[in-house]
Short mmCIF file of C-alpha atoms in Angstrom, two decimals:
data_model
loop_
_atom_site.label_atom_id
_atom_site.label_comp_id
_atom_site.label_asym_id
_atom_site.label_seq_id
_atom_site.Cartn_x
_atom_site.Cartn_y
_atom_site.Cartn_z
CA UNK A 1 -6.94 -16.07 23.25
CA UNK A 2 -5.02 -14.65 20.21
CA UNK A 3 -4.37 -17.70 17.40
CA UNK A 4 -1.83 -17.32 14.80
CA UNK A 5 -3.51 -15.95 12.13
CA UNK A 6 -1.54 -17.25 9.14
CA UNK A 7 1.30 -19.40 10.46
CA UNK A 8 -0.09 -21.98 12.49
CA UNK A 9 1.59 -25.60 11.78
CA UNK A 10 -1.11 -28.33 11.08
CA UNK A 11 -0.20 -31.53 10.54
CA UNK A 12 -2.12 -33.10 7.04
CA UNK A 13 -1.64 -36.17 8.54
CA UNK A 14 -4.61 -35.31 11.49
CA UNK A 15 -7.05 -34.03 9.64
CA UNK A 16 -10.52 -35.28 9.76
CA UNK A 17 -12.40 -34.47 6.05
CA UNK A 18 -15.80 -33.10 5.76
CA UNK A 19 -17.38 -31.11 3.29
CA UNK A 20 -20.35 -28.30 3.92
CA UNK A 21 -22.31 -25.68 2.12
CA UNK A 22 -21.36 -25.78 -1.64
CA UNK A 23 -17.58 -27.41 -0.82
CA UNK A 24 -16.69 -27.00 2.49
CA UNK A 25 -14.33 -28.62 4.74
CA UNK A 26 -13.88 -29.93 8.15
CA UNK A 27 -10.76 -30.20 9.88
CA UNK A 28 -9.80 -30.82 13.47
CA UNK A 29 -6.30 -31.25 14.89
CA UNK A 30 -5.31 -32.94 17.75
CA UNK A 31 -2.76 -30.44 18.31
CA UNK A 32 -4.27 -27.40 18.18
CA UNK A 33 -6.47 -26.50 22.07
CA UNK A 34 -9.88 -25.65 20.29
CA UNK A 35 -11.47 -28.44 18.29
CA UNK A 36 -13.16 -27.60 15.02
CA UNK A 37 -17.16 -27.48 15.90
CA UNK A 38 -19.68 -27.73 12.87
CA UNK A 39 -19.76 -27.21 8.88
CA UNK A 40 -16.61 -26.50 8.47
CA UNK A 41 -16.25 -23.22 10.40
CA UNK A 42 -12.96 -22.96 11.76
CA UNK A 43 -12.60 -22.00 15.52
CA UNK A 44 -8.92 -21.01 16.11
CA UNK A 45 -7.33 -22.62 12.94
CA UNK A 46 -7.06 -19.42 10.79
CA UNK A 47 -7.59 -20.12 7.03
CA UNK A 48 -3.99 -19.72 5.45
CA UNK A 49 -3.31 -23.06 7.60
CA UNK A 50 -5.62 -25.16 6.17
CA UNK A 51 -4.82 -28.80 4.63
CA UNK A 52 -6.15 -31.85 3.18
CA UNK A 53 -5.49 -35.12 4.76
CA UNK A 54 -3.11 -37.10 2.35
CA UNK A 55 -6.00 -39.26 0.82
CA UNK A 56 -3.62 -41.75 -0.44
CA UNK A 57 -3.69 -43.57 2.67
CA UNK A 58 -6.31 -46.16 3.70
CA UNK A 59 -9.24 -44.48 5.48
CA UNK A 60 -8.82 -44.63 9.01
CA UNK A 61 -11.35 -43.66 12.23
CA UNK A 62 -11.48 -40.25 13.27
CA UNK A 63 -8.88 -38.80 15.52
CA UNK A 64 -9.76 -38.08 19.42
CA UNK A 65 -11.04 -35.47 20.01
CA UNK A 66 -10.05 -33.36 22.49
CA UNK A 67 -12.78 -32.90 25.62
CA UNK A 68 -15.01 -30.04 24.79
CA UNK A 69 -14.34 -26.79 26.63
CA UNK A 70 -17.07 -25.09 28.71
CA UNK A 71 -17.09 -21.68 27.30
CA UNK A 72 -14.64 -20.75 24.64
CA UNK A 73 -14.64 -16.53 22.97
CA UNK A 74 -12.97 -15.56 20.22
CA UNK A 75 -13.09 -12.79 18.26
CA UNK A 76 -11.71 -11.49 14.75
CA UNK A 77 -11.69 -7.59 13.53
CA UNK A 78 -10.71 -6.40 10.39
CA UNK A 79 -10.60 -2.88 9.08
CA UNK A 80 -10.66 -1.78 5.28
CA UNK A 81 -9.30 1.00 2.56
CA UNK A 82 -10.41 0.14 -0.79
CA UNK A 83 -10.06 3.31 -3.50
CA UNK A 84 -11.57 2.61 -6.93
CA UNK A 85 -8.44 3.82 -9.22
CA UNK A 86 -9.51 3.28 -13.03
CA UNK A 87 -13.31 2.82 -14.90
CA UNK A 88 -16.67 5.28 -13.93
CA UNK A 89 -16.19 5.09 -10.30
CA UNK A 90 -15.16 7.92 -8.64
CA UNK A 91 -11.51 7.76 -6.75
CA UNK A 92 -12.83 7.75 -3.28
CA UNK A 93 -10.96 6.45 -0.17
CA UNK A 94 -13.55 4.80 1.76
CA UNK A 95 -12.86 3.02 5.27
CA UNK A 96 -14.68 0.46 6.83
CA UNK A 97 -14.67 -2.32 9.31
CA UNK A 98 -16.39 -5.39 10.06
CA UNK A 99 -16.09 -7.55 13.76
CA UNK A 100 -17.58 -10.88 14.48
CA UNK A 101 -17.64 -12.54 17.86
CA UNK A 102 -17.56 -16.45 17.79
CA UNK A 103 -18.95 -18.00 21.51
CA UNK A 104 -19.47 -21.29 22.36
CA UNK A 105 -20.97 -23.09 25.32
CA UNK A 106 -20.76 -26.54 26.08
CA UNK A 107 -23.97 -27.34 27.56
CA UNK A 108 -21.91 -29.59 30.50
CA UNK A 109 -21.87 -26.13 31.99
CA UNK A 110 -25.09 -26.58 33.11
CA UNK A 111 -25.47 -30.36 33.39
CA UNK A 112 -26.44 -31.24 30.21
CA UNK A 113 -24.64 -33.37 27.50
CA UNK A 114 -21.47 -32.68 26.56
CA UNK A 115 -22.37 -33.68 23.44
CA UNK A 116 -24.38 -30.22 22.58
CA UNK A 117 -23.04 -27.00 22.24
CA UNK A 118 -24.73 -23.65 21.88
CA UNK A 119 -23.27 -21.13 19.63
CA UNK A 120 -23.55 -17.75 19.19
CA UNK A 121 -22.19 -15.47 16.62
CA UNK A 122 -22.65 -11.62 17.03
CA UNK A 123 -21.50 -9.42 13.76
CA UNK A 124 -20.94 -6.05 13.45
CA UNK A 125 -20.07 -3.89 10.39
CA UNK A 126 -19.26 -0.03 9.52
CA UNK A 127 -18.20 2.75 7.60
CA UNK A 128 -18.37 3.14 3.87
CA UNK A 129 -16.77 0.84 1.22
CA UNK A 130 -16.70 0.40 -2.77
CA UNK A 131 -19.48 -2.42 -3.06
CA UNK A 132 -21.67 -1.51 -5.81
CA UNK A 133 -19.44 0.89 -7.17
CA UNK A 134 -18.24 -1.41 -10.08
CA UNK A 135 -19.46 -4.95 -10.19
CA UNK A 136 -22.84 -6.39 -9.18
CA UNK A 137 -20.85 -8.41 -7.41
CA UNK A 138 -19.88 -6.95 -3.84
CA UNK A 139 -16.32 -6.58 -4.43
CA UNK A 140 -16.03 -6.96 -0.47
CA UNK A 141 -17.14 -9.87 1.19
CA UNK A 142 -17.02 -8.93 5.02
CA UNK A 143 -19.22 -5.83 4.51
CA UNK A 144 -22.05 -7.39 2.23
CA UNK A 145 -25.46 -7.39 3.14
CA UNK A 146 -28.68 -7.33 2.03
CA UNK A 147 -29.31 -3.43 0.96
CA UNK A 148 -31.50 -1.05 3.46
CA UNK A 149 -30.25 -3.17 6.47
CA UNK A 150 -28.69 -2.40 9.58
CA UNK A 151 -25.10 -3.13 10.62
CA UNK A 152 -25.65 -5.39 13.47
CA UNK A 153 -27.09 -9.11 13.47
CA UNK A 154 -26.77 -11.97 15.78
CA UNK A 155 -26.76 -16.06 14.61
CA UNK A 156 -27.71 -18.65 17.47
CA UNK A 157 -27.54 -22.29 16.94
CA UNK A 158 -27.53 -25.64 18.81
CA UNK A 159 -24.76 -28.54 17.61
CA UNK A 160 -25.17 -31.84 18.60
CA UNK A 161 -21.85 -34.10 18.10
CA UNK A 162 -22.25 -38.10 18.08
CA UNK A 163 -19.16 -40.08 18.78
CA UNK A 164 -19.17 -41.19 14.98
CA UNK A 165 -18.44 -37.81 14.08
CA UNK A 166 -21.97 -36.70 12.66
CA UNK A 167 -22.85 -33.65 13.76
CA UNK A 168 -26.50 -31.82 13.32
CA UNK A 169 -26.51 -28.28 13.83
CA UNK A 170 -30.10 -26.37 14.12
CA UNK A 171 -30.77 -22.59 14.16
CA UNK A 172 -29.73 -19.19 12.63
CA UNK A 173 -26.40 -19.62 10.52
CA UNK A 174 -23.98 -17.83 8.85
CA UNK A 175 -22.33 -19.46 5.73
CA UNK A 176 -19.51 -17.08 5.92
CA UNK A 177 -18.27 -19.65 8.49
CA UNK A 178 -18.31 -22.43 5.85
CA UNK A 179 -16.67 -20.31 3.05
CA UNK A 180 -14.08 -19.86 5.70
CA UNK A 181 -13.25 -22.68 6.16
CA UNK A 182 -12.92 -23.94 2.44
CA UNK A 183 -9.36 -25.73 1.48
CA UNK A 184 -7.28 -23.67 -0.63
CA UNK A 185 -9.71 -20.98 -0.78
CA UNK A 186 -10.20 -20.27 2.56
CA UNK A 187 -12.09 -16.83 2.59
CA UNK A 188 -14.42 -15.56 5.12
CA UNK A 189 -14.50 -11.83 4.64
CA UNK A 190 -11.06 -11.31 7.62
CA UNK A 191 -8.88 -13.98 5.28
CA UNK A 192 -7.96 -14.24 1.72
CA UNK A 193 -10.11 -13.29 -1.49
CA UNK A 194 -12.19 -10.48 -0.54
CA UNK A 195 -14.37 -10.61 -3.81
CA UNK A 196 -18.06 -12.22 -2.91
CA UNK A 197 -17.56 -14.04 -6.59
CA UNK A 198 -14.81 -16.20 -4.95
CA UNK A 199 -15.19 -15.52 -1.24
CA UNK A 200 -18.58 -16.55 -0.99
CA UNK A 201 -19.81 -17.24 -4.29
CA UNK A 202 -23.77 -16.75 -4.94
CA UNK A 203 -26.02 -19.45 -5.72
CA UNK A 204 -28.81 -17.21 -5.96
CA UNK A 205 -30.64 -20.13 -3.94
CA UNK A 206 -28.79 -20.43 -0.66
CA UNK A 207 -28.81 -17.24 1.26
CA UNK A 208 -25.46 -15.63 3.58
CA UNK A 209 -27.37 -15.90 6.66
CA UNK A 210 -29.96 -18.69 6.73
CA UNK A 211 -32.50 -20.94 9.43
CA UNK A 212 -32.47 -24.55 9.40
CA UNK A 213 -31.21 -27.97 10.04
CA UNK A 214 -27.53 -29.10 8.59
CA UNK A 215 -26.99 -32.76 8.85
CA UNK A 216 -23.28 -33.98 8.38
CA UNK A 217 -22.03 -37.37 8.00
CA UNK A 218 -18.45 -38.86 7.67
CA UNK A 219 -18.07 -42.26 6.44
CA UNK A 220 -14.44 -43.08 4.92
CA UNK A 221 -13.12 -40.86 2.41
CA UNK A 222 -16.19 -39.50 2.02
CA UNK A 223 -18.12 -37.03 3.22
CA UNK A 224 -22.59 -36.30 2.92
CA UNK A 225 -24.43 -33.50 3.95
CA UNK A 226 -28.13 -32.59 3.58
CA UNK A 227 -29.94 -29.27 4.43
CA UNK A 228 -32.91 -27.88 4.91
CA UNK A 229 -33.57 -24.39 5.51
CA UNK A 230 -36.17 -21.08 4.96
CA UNK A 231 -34.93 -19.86 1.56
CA UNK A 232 -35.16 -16.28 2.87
CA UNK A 233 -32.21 -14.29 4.16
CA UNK A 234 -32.44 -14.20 7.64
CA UNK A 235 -30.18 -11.57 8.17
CA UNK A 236 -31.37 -9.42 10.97
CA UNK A 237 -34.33 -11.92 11.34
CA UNK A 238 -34.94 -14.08 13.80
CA UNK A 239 -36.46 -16.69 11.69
CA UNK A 240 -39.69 -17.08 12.75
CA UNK A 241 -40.46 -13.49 10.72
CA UNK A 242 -40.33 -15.78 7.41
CA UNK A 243 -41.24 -18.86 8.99
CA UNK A 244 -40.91 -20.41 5.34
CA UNK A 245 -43.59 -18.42 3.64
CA UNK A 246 -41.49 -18.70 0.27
CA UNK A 247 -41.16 -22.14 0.28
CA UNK A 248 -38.70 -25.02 1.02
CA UNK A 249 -35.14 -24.93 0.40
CA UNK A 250 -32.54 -27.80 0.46
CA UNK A 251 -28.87 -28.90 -0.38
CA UNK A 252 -27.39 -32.62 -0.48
CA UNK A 253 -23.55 -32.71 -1.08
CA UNK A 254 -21.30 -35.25 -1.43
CA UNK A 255 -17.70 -35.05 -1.37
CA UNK A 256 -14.40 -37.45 -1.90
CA UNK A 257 -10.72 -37.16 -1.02
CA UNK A 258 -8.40 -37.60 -4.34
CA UNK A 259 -4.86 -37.54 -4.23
CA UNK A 260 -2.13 -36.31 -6.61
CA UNK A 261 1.45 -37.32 -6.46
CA UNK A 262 0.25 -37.81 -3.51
CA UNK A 263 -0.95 -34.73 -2.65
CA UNK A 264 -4.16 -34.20 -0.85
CA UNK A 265 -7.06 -32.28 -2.59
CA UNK A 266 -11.25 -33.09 -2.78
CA UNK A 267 -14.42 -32.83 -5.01
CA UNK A 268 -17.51 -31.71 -4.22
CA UNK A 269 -20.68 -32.13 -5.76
CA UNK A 270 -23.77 -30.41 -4.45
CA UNK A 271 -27.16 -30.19 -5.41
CA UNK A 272 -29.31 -27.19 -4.06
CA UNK A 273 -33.04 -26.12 -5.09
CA UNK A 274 -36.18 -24.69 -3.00
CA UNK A 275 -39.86 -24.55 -3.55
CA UNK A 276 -40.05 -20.74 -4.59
CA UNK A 277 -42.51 -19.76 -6.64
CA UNK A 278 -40.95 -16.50 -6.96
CA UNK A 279 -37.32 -14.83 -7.71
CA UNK A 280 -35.44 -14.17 -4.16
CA UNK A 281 -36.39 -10.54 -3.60
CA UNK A 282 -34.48 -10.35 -0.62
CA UNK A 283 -30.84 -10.47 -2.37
CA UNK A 284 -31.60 -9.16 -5.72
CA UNK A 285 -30.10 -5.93 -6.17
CA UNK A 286 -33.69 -3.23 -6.64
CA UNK A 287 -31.39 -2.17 -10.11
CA UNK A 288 -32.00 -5.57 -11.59
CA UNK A 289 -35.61 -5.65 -10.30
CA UNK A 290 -37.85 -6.88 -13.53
CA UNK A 291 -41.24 -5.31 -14.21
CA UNK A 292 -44.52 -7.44 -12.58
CA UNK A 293 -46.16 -9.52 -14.53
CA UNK A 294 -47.56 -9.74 -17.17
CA UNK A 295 -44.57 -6.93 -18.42
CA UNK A 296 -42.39 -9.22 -17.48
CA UNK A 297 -41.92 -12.62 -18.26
CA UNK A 298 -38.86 -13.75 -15.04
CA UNK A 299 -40.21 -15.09 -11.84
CA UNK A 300 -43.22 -16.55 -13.30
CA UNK A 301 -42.05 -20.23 -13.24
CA UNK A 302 -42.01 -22.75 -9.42
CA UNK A 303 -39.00 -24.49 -8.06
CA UNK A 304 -35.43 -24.00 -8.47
CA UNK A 305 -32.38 -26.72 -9.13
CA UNK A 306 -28.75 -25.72 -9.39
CA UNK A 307 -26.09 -28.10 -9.40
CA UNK A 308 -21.86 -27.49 -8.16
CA UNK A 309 -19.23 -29.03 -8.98
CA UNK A 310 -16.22 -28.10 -6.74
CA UNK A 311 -12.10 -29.40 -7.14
CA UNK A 312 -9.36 -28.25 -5.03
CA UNK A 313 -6.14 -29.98 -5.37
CA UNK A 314 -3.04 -28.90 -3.28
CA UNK A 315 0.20 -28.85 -5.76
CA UNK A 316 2.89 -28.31 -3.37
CA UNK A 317 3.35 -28.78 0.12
CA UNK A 318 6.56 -28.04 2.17
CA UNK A 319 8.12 -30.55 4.46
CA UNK A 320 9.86 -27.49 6.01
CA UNK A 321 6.53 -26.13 7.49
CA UNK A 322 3.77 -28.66 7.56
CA UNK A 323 0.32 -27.62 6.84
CA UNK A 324 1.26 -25.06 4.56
CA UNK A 325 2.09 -24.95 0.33
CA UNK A 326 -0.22 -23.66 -2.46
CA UNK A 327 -2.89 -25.05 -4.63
CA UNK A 328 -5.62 -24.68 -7.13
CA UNK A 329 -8.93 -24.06 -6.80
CA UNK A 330 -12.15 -24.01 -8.82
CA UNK A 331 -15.94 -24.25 -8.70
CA UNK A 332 -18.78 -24.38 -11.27
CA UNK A 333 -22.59 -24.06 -10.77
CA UNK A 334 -25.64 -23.82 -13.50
CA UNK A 335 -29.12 -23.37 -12.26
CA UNK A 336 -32.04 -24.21 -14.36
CA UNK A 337 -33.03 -20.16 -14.16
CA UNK A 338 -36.16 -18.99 -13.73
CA UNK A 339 -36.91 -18.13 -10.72
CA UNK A 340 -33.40 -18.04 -9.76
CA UNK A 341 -31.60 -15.00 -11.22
CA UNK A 342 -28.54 -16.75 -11.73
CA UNK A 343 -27.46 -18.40 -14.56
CA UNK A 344 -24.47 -19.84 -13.99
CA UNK A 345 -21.41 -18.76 -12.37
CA UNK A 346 -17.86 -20.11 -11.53
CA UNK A 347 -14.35 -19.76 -10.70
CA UNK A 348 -10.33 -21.16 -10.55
CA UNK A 349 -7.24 -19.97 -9.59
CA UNK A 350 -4.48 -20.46 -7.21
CA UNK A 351 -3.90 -19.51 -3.23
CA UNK A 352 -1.41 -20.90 -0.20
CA UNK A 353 1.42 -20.00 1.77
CA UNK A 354 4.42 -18.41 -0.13
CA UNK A 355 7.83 -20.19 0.54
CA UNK A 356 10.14 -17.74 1.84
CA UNK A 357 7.54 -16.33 4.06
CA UNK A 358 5.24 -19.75 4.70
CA UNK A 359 3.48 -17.57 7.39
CA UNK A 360 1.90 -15.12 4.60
CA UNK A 361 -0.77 -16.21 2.07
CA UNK A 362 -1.01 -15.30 -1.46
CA UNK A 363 -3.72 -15.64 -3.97
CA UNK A 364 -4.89 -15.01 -7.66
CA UNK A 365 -8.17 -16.00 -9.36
CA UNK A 366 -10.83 -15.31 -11.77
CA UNK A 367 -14.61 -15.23 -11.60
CA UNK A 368 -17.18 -15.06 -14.50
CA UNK A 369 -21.07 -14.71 -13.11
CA UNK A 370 -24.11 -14.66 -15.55
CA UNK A 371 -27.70 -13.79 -15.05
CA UNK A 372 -30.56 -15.68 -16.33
CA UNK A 373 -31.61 -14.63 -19.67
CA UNK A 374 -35.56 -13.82 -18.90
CA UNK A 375 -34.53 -11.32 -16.15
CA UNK A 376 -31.58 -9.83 -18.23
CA UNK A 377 -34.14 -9.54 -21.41
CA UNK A 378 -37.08 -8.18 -18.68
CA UNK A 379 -34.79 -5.37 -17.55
CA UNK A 380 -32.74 -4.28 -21.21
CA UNK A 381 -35.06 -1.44 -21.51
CA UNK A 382 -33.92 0.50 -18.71
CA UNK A 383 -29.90 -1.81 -17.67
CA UNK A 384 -28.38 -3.39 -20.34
CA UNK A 385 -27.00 -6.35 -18.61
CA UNK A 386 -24.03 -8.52 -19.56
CA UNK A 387 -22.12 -11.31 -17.70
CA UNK A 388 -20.14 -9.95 -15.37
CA UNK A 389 -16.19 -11.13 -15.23
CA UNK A 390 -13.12 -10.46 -13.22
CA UNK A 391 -9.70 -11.13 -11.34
CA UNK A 392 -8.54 -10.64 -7.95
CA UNK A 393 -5.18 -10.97 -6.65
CA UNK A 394 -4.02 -10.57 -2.57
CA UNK A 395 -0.81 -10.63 -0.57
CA UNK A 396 -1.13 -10.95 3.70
CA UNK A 397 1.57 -10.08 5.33
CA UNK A 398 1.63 -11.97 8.94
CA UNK A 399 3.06 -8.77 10.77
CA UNK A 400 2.55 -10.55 14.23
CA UNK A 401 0.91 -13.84 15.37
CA UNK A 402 -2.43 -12.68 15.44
CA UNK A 403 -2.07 -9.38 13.29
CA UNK A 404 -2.19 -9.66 9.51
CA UNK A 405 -2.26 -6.70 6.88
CA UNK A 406 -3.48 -7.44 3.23
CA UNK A 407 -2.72 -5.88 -0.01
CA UNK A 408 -5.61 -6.61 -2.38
CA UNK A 409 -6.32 -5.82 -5.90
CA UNK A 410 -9.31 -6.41 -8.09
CA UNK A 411 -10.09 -6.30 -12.09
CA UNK A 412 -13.66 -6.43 -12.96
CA UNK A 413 -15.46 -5.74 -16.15
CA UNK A 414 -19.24 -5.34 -14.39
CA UNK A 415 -22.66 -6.87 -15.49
CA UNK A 416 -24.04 -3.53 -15.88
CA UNK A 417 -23.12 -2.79 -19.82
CA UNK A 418 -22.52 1.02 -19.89
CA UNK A 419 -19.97 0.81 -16.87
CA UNK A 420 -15.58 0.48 -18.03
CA UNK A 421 -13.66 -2.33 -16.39
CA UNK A 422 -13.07 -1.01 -13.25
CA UNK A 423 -9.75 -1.36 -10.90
CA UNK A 424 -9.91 -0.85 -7.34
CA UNK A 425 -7.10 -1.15 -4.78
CA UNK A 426 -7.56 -2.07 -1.33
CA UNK A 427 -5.56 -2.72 2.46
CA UNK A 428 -7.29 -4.89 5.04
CA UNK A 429 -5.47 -5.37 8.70
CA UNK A 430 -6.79 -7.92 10.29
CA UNK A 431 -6.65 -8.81 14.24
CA UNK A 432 -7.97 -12.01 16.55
CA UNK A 433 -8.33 -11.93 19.65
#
């Protein structure tokens, strides 16, 4: 079941747009064996090989799909060494590792539609690592989560498929599936950025791991989504814990294929808000915790808005290996703050496949990330707070098909004022299985 994990040849030409979470995309390939399920989470199409489909042809009807198969398993493991080398933190080695299973069932198995699949995603994280140590901002993706919780969780969902294309997906997800399978960006935790700022960037609305209903529909070059989900994290929840006790939360998203010297490359724009009445306890650091009322003055308001606006634009592709070539990438998001303890936040940079070597992936970006001003002026008396702002740069090396080992370095002058700009250095080897 092993996939190459950076050098698998995708045809632009194939593709089949859609856009989920903040910006994400789906793609399915006629060539490839597994076709690509729900909300942009790649199945066996590893990140570095993601493309656009040149949108400077008329819009044409989905490809066939393949027929769905009964059970497919795959699984990706990645271990980590990051050492904190300059700023406060102390010069620690620390090792960790993170391992997600990814199992599907077609529900033909057992005489129902082959139009509905059951998923299951089991994750599993340990060891020690530098999150924390420098930014607010875990400075690994793969082994965030929400603090005082355990290291294994399990996501279940059903997917129904119409012929059109729509899809509706309903259960327990996790949106490092979507963020995996962003164009360009293409970072899940296992591949590319490892910084949560670019990775998986915060909304301070939507949560990592959430329960709810995700509605996608293609129609042309464009591409609409609407959720609905519990605005709690639901990591290590079932869902029914919460049962949306805090409210309502929702995103809409639109999203349009442009082209560039005719190169492929999409904007997203996505609205996302929720009911709250309250900040999101659940993923605020306890640091940045303000005093209660009436000390304090954030979390006192209802409702929260934020709105993203998303580009990535491939600049080069290489007729020598299809699928692969470099582009840019950015994101921007403002929230109208209180309750949500985000400001605004966003990205840009660069990422793909380098030339000589179109089975590696390179990348290089910076992040800036704000808090609202009402927590950040609650909370001056004991953390002086400041925006936080850095750059991270990676190399993978494709040492086999499914084997990849990453070089990664990240820059980041941390929210928290009294802390130096911190450097910390960092190897990830990657396997799927």
């Amino acid at each position: 079941m092993a996939e190459n994990a950076a050098g698998t040849e995708i045809t632009p030409e194939t593709f089949e747009l859609a856009a989920a979470h903040n910006d994400t995309i789906i793609i399915a390939d006629q060539r490839v064996e597994r076709q690509v399920e729900t909300l942009g989470a790649l199945t066996n199409i590893n990140p570095p090989a993601l493309a656009l489909a040149q949108s400077s042809a008329p819009a044409a009807a989905p490809p066939a799909r393949p027929a769905p198969k009964p059970l497919d398993v795959r699984v990706v493991a990645s271990q980590f060494v990051d050492v904190p080398v300059s700023g406060d933190a102390r010069s620690l080695a620390r090792y960790s590792g993170r391992v997600d299973g990814y199992i599907e069932v077609n529900s033909s198995v057992y005489g129902g539609p082959s139009n509905l699949t059951i998923k299951l995603r089991p994750e599993y994280t340990w060891g020690q690592d530098s999150n924390g140590q420098v930014g607010l901002i875990p400075g690994n993706t793969a082994l965030f989560r929400p603090e005082n919780s355990g290291d294994f969780d399990l996501s279940a969902s059903l997917l129904w498929k119409w012929n059109s294309g729509a899809t509706l997906e309903v259960g327990k997800m996790n949106l490092l599936d979507t963020s995996g399978a962003l164009p360009i960006v293409a970072s899940d935790g296992h591949f590319g950025f490892q910084n949560l700022g670019i990775a998986l960037p915060p909304t301070a609305v939507v949560p990592n791991t959430l329960t709810g209903a995700m509605l996608t529909v293609p129609k042309g070059k464009m591409i609409y989504r609407a959720w609905v989900f519990d605005p709690d994290s639901q990591y290590q929840r079932t869902g029914f814990e919460t049962a949306f006790e805090s409210g309502v939360a929702f995103m809409a998203a639109a999203a349009r294929r442009v082209s560039i010297d005719n190169k492929p490359g999409i904007v997203n724009l996505a609205i996302v808000g929720s009911t709250r009445d309250s900040f999101a306890q659940d993923i605020l650091p306890r640091a940045l915790t303000p005093p209660p009322q009436p000390f304090g003055t954030f979390g006192n308001e209802s409702g929260e808005l934020a709105m993203q606006l998303s580009y990535y634009q491939f600049v080069k592709l290489y007729p020598e290996a299809r699928g692969k070539g470099w582009g840019i990438l950015a994101r921007f998001q403002a929230s109208m703050g209180d309750p949500t303890f985000l400001d605004y936040s966003g990205y840009f940079g660069i990422s793909g496949n380098p030339r000589f070597r179109p089975q590696d992936r390179f990348g290089l970006a910076y992040f800036q990330y704000s808090l609202t001003d009402e927590l950040v002026d609650d909370i001056a008396f004991r953390l002086g707070i400041e925006d936080e702002t850095g750059v991270e740069a990676f190399y993978t090396h494709q040492i086999f098909d499914s084997v990849g080992l990453t070089a990664n370095v990240q820059v980041v002058d941390s929210a928290v004022a009294f802390r130096d700009t911190g450097v910390t250095v960092g190897a990830r080897l990657t396997t799927v299985f």
